[in-house]
Amino acid sequence: MSKHPRYSLTLLCLALLALLCGCTAPVPVEEPYKEAIVVGFSQVGAESDWRNANTLSMQQAFSASNGYRLIFDDAQQKQEKQITAIRNFIHQGVDYIVLAPTTEKGWDTVLAEAKAAGIPVIIVDRMIEAENDSLFTCWIGSDFLGEGRNAVRWMDSHLEDRPLRIVHLQGNIGSSAQIGRTAGLNEGLSTHPEWELVYRASGDFTQAKGQELVEAVLTQGIDFNVIFSENDNMTYGAIDALKNAGLTPGKDVTIISFDASRHALELVMSGEISYDVECNPLHGPRVENIIQRLESGLESPKLTYVEESAFDAATITPGLLESRGY
Ligand code: GYE
């Protein structure tokens, strides 16, 4: 049977009508009435500027004027809420499920349910660790280990003149963004005996927790000269904590950050952030393109990594800042 009973049914009715009328006139050439494609999108939450830009990009791509009905669910960084949302999507019989997973593990059961219901699942942004990869149709997102390695390469070539005492602010533990960026730093630590990790904790990718962690570091009197912060929002919190303590970000402490959202790039320009590794959140048109391919019966590559860059004072330009859409 056709994957799209809504089209075949319309055509069948037109053909029957033509038969009943006994008319020989050709069937009208207009496009058959197209129902909207229903997409259920389970989003991680609203923890960061990156996330909000990602949500907006998805909402714009899956608009009614583009032929979609988007059912959006914000899971507030809780995997249980995402599992419930996916079950609701299955129950509602959506055409596609798009999942931006909080963490990598724990999806096998619910994705098997989506598979049994015949609903394609597209994973976006972070990855999942599935027991077998037939549980999802495809994934599109970033090379998080590559991002971590990129930051380490910069530290290696720009901070070689002094021993590093690193404060590491991690993202939401168990998420691909945290796992990859942390693994990149760990590689750097293992090959640089002169780099010392003096503090490591998770700030869950939020500004408030980033600030709290750096305040705790300062209160404990830990000596440090680098902050390796796994996203821009935690960096903003860290900067506030440093400034409140009378320290100058970029001078007293070198800050490495991830995402490269517009405000962070302004801080690269002003020297408060020394290096920002880009992570592109504008996945809406990319996922939409995948769905269009699937609608036309084409396959989509199983894994797609988006291209990304990184910026420091030497590479940032006012033009780049202006053109930044997020
Ligand atoms: O870096 C962070 C967000 O998964 C790439 O999640 C995403 C990360 C991003 O909250 O800001």
Tab-separated table of C-alpha atoms and ligand atoms in Angstrom:
chain	number	residue	atom	x	y	z
A	1	MET	CA	0.000	0.000	0.000
A	2	SER	CA	1.145	3.548	-0.679
A	3	LYS	CA	2.935	5.199	2.203
A	4	HIS	CA	0.528	8.088	1.824
A	5	PRO	CA	-3.041	6.855	1.918
A	6	ARG	CA	-4.188	10.486	2.062
A	7	TYR	CA	-3.135	11.022	-1.598
A	8	SER	CA	-4.365	7.674	-2.938
A	9	LEU	CA	-7.751	8.137	-1.285
A	10	THR	CA	-8.262	11.518	-2.937
A	11	LEU	CA	-7.306	10.120	-6.335
A	12	LEU	CA	-9.593	7.118	-5.871
A	13	CYS	CA	-12.556	9.403	-5.075
A	14	LEU	CA	-11.864	11.503	-8.165
A	15	ALA	CA	-11.726	8.385	-10.335
A	16	LEU	CA	-14.995	7.026	-8.861
A	17	LEU	CA	-16.699	10.362	-9.408
A	18	ALA	CA	-15.601	10.348	-13.031
A	19	LEU	CA	-16.985	6.797	-13.468
A	20	LEU	CA	-20.320	7.624	-11.806
A	21	CYS	CA	-20.810	10.684	-13.990
A	22	GLY	CA	-20.033	8.522	-16.985
A	23	CYS	CA	-18.064	11.465	-18.185
A	24	THR	CA	-15.061	11.020	-20.386
A	25	ALA	CA	-13.470	14.345	-19.529
A	26	PRO	CA	-9.913	13.941	-18.216
A	27	VAL	CA	-9.408	14.026	-14.467
A	28	PRO	CA	-8.580	17.622	-13.425
A	29	VAL	CA	-4.881	18.316	-13.578
A	30	GLU	CA	-4.724	20.233	-10.298
A	31	GLU	CA	-2.558	18.790	-7.515
A	32	PRO	CA	-4.564	16.524	-5.234
A	33	TYR	CA	-5.271	18.124	-1.872
A	34	LYS	CA	-2.236	17.586	0.319
A	35	GLU	CA	-2.621	17.123	4.029
A	36	ALA	CA	0.078	18.540	6.252
A	37	ILE	CA	2.968	16.263	7.193
A	38	VAL	CA	2.783	15.790	10.951
A	39	VAL	CA	6.107	15.979	12.801
A	40	GLY	CA	6.486	15.340	16.523
A	41	PHE	CA	9.636	17.027	17.812
A	42	SER	CA	10.942	16.145	21.253
A	43	GLN	CA	13.335	18.908	22.275
A	44	VAL	CA	15.820	18.671	25.169
A	45	GLY	CA	14.743	21.892	26.866
A	46	ALA	CA	15.548	25.603	26.868
A	47	GLU	CA	18.810	25.494	28.816
A	48	SER	CA	20.901	27.672	26.510
A	49	ASP	CA	20.938	30.212	23.681
A	50	TRP	CA	22.100	27.378	21.418
A	51	ARG	CA	18.975	25.387	22.326
A	52	ASN	CA	16.629	28.336	21.779
A	53	ALA	CA	18.158	29.010	18.361
A	54	ASN	CA	17.715	25.325	17.544
A	55	THR	CA	14.050	25.367	18.588
A	56	LEU	CA	13.366	28.444	16.477
A	57	SER	CA	15.111	26.921	13.467
A	58	MET	CA	12.944	23.785	13.750
A	59	GLN	CA	9.742	25.788	14.231
A	60	GLN	CA	10.477	27.897	11.172
A	61	ALA	CA	11.315	24.887	9.006
A	62	PHE	CA	8.226	22.913	10.082
A	63	SER	CA	5.754	25.735	9.609
A	64	ALA	CA	2.204	25.393	8.284
A	65	SER	CA	3.180	27.411	5.223
A	66	ASN	CA	5.852	24.800	4.447
A	67	GLY	CA	3.184	22.086	4.631
A	68	TYR	CA	3.774	20.772	8.148
A	69	ARG	CA	2.003	20.426	11.446
A	70	LEU	CA	4.624	20.498	14.188
A	71	ILE	CA	3.887	19.021	17.595
A	72	PHE	CA	6.599	20.459	19.814
A	73	ASP	CA	7.498	19.117	23.232
A	74	ASP	CA	10.042	20.700	25.619
A	75	ALA	CA	11.405	18.043	27.996
A	76	GLN	CA	13.100	20.406	30.456
A	77	GLN	CA	16.315	18.367	30.228
A	78	LYS	CA	14.538	15.214	31.489
A	79	GLN	CA	14.777	11.973	29.555
A	80	GLU	CA	11.560	10.571	31.139
A	81	LYS	CA	9.668	13.517	29.678
A	82	GLN	CA	11.131	12.780	26.240
A	83	ILE	CA	10.068	9.147	26.472
A	84	THR	CA	6.532	10.220	27.396
A	85	ALA	CA	6.492	12.730	24.509
A	86	ILE	CA	7.568	10.044	22.019
A	87	ARG	CA	4.830	7.698	23.277
A	88	ASN	CA	2.313	10.513	22.796
A	89	PHE	CA	3.571	11.099	19.252
A	90	ILE	CA	3.153	7.387	18.481
A	91	HIS	CA	-0.329	7.450	19.971
A	92	GLN	CA	-1.251	10.443	17.821
A	93	GLY	CA	0.035	8.659	14.696
A	94	VAL	CA	2.484	11.357	13.597
A	95	ASP	CA	4.233	10.892	10.231
A	96	TYR	CA	7.757	11.494	11.627
A	97	ILE	CA	9.386	11.699	15.031
A	98	VAL	CA	12.350	14.030	15.476
A	99	LEU	CA	14.335	13.507	18.658
A	100	ALA	CA	17.027	15.785	20.118
A	101	PRO	CA	18.097	13.407	22.900
A	102	THR	CA	19.185	14.593	26.349
A	103	THR	CA	21.619	11.738	26.924
A	104	GLU	CA	22.923	8.912	24.756
A	105	LYS	CA	21.640	5.885	26.672
A	106	GLY	CA	18.171	4.562	27.405
A	107	TRP	CA	16.254	4.847	24.125
A	108	ASP	CA	15.969	1.221	22.952
A	109	THR	CA	12.500	0.436	24.309
A	110	VAL	CA	10.697	3.553	23.159
A	111	LEU	CA	12.391	3.580	19.760
A	112	ALA	CA	11.395	-0.058	19.262
A	113	GLU	CA	7.813	1.073	19.925
A	114	ALA	CA	8.127	3.791	17.246
A	115	LYS	CA	9.597	1.246	14.837
A	116	ALA	CA	6.747	-1.194	15.508
A	117	ALA	CA	4.305	1.636	14.722
A	118	GLY	CA	6.130	2.246	11.420
A	119	ILE	CA	7.124	5.822	12.266
A	120	PRO	CA	10.542	6.977	11.027
A	121	VAL	CA	12.702	8.547	13.740
A	122	ILE	CA	15.270	11.232	12.908
A	123	ILE	CA	17.829	12.015	15.609
A	124	VAL	CA	19.194	15.543	15.656
A	125	ASP	CA	22.045	17.308	17.511
A	126	ARG	CA	23.248	14.796	20.146
A	127	MET	CA	23.560	11.098	19.312
A	128	ILE	CA	22.043	8.011	20.914
A	129	GLU	CA	23.673	4.724	21.820
A	130	ALA	CA	21.195	2.269	20.309
A	131	GLU	CA	21.336	-1.498	20.625
A	132	ASN	CA	20.937	-1.643	16.849
A	133	ASP	CA	20.886	1.204	14.402
A	134	SER	CA	17.690	0.107	12.677
A	135	LEU	CA	15.950	1.808	15.632
A	136	PHE	CA	16.414	5.191	13.959
A	137	THR	CA	16.332	6.323	10.348
A	138	CYS	CA	19.229	8.765	10.461
A	139	TRP	CA	21.127	11.318	12.567
A	140	ILE	CA	22.399	14.816	11.877
A	141	GLY	CA	24.559	16.814	14.276
A	142	SER	CA	28.059	17.844	15.319
A	143	ASP	CA	31.372	16.090	15.792
A	144	PHE	CA	31.680	16.782	19.529
A	145	LEU	CA	34.980	14.947	19.970
A	146	GLY	CA	36.313	16.946	17.021
A	147	GLU	CA	35.210	20.135	18.803
A	148	GLY	CA	37.024	19.119	22.009
A	149	ARG	CA	40.169	18.252	20.054
A	150	ASN	CA	39.972	21.566	18.234
A	151	ALA	CA	39.992	23.424	21.583
A	152	VAL	CA	42.953	21.354	22.794
A	153	ARG	CA	44.909	22.101	19.600
A	154	TRP	CA	44.390	25.821	20.208
A	155	MET	CA	45.466	25.538	23.863
A	156	ASP	CA	48.495	23.578	22.752
A	157	SER	CA	49.616	26.218	20.273
A	158	HIS	CA	48.602	29.381	22.182
A	159	LEU	CA	49.199	28.641	25.858
A	160	GLU	CA	52.442	26.727	25.720
A	161	ASP	CA	54.381	29.370	27.652
A	162	ARG	CA	53.014	28.436	31.109
A	163	PRO	CA	51.745	25.483	33.118
A	164	LEU	CA	47.963	25.317	32.905
A	165	ARG	CA	45.685	24.921	35.897
A	166	ILE	CA	42.350	24.081	34.355
A	167	VAL	CA	38.825	24.461	35.717
A	168	HIS	CA	36.550	22.263	33.615
A	169	LEU	CA	32.821	23.079	33.465
A	170	GLN	CA	31.042	20.116	31.927
A	171	GLY	CA	27.685	20.016	30.207
A	172	ASN	CA	24.816	17.750	31.048
A	173	ILE	CA	26.523	14.431	31.955
A	174	GLY	CA	25.866	11.615	29.494
A	175	SER	CA	24.978	13.922	26.581
A	176	SER	CA	27.061	13.566	23.411
A	177	ALA	CA	28.094	17.225	23.638
A	178	GLN	CA	29.536	16.611	27.109
A	179	ILE	CA	31.027	13.203	26.292
A	180	GLY	CA	32.832	14.395	23.148
A	181	ARG	CA	34.120	17.706	24.502
A	182	THR	CA	35.286	16.080	27.752
A	183	ALA	CA	37.014	13.272	25.828
A	184	GLY	CA	38.856	15.902	23.763
A	185	LEU	CA	40.127	17.616	26.910
A	186	ASN	CA	41.060	14.280	28.491
A	187	GLU	CA	43.230	13.465	25.476
A	188	GLY	CA	44.960	16.835	25.923
A	189	LEU	CA	45.498	16.203	29.634
A	190	SER	CA	47.015	12.796	28.960
A	191	THR	CA	49.541	14.167	26.471
A	192	HIS	CA	50.443	17.326	28.456
A	193	PRO	CA	51.877	16.519	31.871
A	194	GLU	CA	52.233	20.286	32.465
A	195	TRP	CA	48.440	20.732	32.283
A	196	GLU	CA	46.722	20.159	35.588
A	197	LEU	CA	43.008	19.611	36.040
A	198	VAL	CA	42.255	21.453	39.289
A	199	TYR	CA	38.456	21.281	39.250
A	200	ARG	CA	35.775	19.470	37.225
A	201	ALA	CA	31.991	19.537	37.681
A	202	SER	CA	28.835	19.668	35.608
A	203	GLY	CA	26.988	22.963	35.176
A	204	ASP	CA	24.274	21.314	33.041
A	205	PHE	CA	24.886	23.812	30.230
A	206	THR	CA	23.155	26.647	32.152
A	207	GLN	CA	24.387	30.132	32.972
A	208	ALA	CA	23.230	29.980	36.601
A	209	LYS	CA	25.137	26.762	37.286
A	210	GLY	CA	28.227	27.991	35.443
A	211	GLN	CA	28.305	30.966	37.778
A	212	GLU	CA	27.690	28.824	40.882
A	213	LEU	CA	30.552	26.467	40.013
A	214	VAL	CA	33.107	29.220	39.465
A	215	GLU	CA	31.957	30.924	42.679
A	216	ALA	CA	32.572	27.627	44.474
A	217	VAL	CA	36.052	27.368	42.922
A	218	LEU	CA	36.865	30.909	44.094
A	219	THR	CA	35.476	30.321	47.581
A	220	GLN	CA	37.571	27.167	47.930
A	221	GLY	CA	40.646	29.213	47.015
A	222	ILE	CA	41.583	26.893	44.135
A	223	ASP	CA	44.388	28.358	42.032
A	224	PHE	CA	43.558	28.309	38.292
A	225	ASN	CA	44.374	30.162	35.079
A	226	VAL	CA	42.137	28.460	32.466
A	227	ILE	CA	38.401	27.768	32.308
A	228	PHE	CA	37.365	25.120	29.785
A	229	SER	CA	33.609	25.611	29.611
A	230	GLU	CA	31.540	23.217	27.501
A	231	ASN	CA	29.048	25.875	26.360
A	232	ASP	CA	28.632	29.636	26.066
A	233	ASN	CA	25.910	30.000	28.683
A	234	MET	CA	28.037	28.414	31.420
A	235	THR	CA	30.807	30.739	30.205
A	236	TYR	CA	28.591	33.809	30.756
A	237	GLY	CA	27.979	32.654	34.324
A	238	ALA	CA	31.704	31.993	34.822
A	239	ILE	CA	32.545	35.499	33.548
A	240	ASP	CA	30.079	37.065	36.004
A	241	ALA	CA	31.643	35.113	38.869
A	242	LEU	CA	35.166	36.183	37.872
A	243	LYS	CA	34.173	39.842	37.526
A	244	ASN	CA	32.334	39.837	40.857
A	245	ALA	CA	35.572	38.599	42.416
A	246	GLY	CA	37.537	41.452	40.797
A	247	LEU	CA	39.253	39.237	38.197
A	248	THR	CA	39.583	40.109	34.506
A	249	PRO	CA	38.453	37.381	32.112
A	250	GLY	CA	40.888	37.031	29.239
A	251	LYS	CA	43.777	38.410	31.326
A	252	ASP	CA	43.761	36.688	34.719
A	253	VAL	CA	41.993	33.652	33.307
A	254	THR	CA	41.969	32.288	29.740
A	255	ILE	CA	38.490	31.112	28.754
A	256	ILE	CA	37.763	28.426	26.171
A	257	SER	CA	34.113	28.027	25.228
A	258	PHE	CA	31.824	26.129	22.849
A	259	ASP	CA	28.854	27.095	20.621
A	260	ALA	CA	30.082	30.470	19.272
A	261	SER	CA	26.716	32.156	19.506
A	262	ARG	CA	26.625	35.846	18.645
A	263	HIS	CA	27.011	37.273	22.153
A	264	ALA	CA	29.930	34.944	22.823
A	265	LEU	CA	31.603	36.086	19.623
A	266	GLU	CA	31.263	39.677	20.854
A	267	LEU	CA	33.154	38.553	23.946
A	268	VAL	CA	35.812	36.958	21.729
A	269	MET	CA	36.075	40.330	20.003
A	270	SER	CA	36.458	42.149	23.339
A	271	GLY	CA	38.983	39.569	24.555
A	272	GLU	CA	37.025	38.078	27.470
A	273	ILE	CA	36.685	34.706	25.733
A	274	SER	CA	39.949	33.570	24.152
A	275	TYR	CA	38.696	30.768	21.911
A	276	ASP	CA	35.189	29.683	20.981
A	277	VAL	CA	34.551	26.452	19.070
A	278	GLU	CA	31.503	26.683	16.859
A	279	CYS	CA	28.532	24.370	17.204
A	280	ASN	CA	25.819	25.113	14.685
A	281	PRO	CA	22.208	24.913	15.961
A	282	LEU	CA	20.411	25.688	12.684
A	283	HIS	CA	19.238	22.146	12.031
A	284	GLY	CA	15.632	22.953	10.997
A	285	PRO	CA	16.216	23.166	7.215
A	286	ARG	CA	18.553	20.142	7.371
A	287	VAL	CA	15.967	17.923	9.044
A	288	GLU	CA	13.272	19.260	6.734
A	289	ASN	CA	15.424	18.310	3.779
A	290	ILE	CA	15.794	14.768	5.140
A	291	ILE	CA	12.007	14.470	5.496
A	292	GLN	CA	11.504	15.702	1.926
A	293	ARG	CA	13.914	13.028	0.700
A	294	LEU	CA	12.074	10.339	2.638
A	295	GLU	CA	8.727	11.632	1.303
A	296	SER	CA	10.073	11.193	-2.236
A	297	GLY	CA	11.126	7.635	-1.461
A	298	LEU	CA	14.845	8.508	-1.357
A	299	GLU	CA	17.228	7.395	1.347
A	300	SER	CA	19.137	9.756	3.570
A	301	PRO	CA	22.685	9.094	4.789
A	302	LYS	CA	22.639	7.359	8.158
A	303	LEU	CA	24.977	9.883	9.809
A	304	THR	CA	25.625	13.481	8.749
A	305	TYR	CA	28.111	15.770	10.476
A	306	VAL	CA	27.670	19.498	9.925
A	307	GLU	CA	30.671	21.675	9.108
A	308	GLU	CA	31.930	23.880	11.901
A	309	SER	CA	34.662	26.357	12.623
A	310	ALA	CA	36.210	28.145	15.652
A	311	PHE	CA	37.199	31.705	16.504
A	312	ASP	CA	39.795	33.632	18.443
A	313	ALA	CA	40.837	37.295	18.441
A	314	ALA	CA	42.854	36.716	15.267
A	315	THR	CA	39.973	35.275	13.231
A	316	ILE	CA	36.897	37.160	14.428
A	317	THR	CA	35.666	40.060	12.256
A	318	PRO	CA	32.815	42.583	12.651
A	319	GLY	CA	31.267	41.241	9.422
A	320	LEU	CA	31.151	37.740	10.857
A	321	LEU	CA	29.467	39.030	13.986
A	322	GLU	CA	26.811	40.855	12.003
A	323	SER	CA	25.989	37.859	9.851
A	324	ARG	CA	25.594	35.568	12.869
A	325	GLY	CA	21.975	34.445	12.947
A	326	TYR	CA	22.034	33.084	16.512
B	1	GYE	O1	26.463	23.103	23.053
B	1	GYE	C1	24.658	23.578	24.503
B	1	GYE	C2	23.303	23.006	24.555
B	1	GYE	O2	23.794	19.592	22.364
B	1	GYE	C3	25.187	20.893	21.009
B	1	GYE	O3	23.474	21.672	24.168
B	1	GYE	C4	24.169	20.883	22.064
B	1	GYE	C5	24.596	21.571	23.341
B	1	GYE	C6	25.090	22.999	23.205
B	1	GYE	O4	22.605	23.237	25.664
B	1	GYE	O5	24.677	24.974	24.555
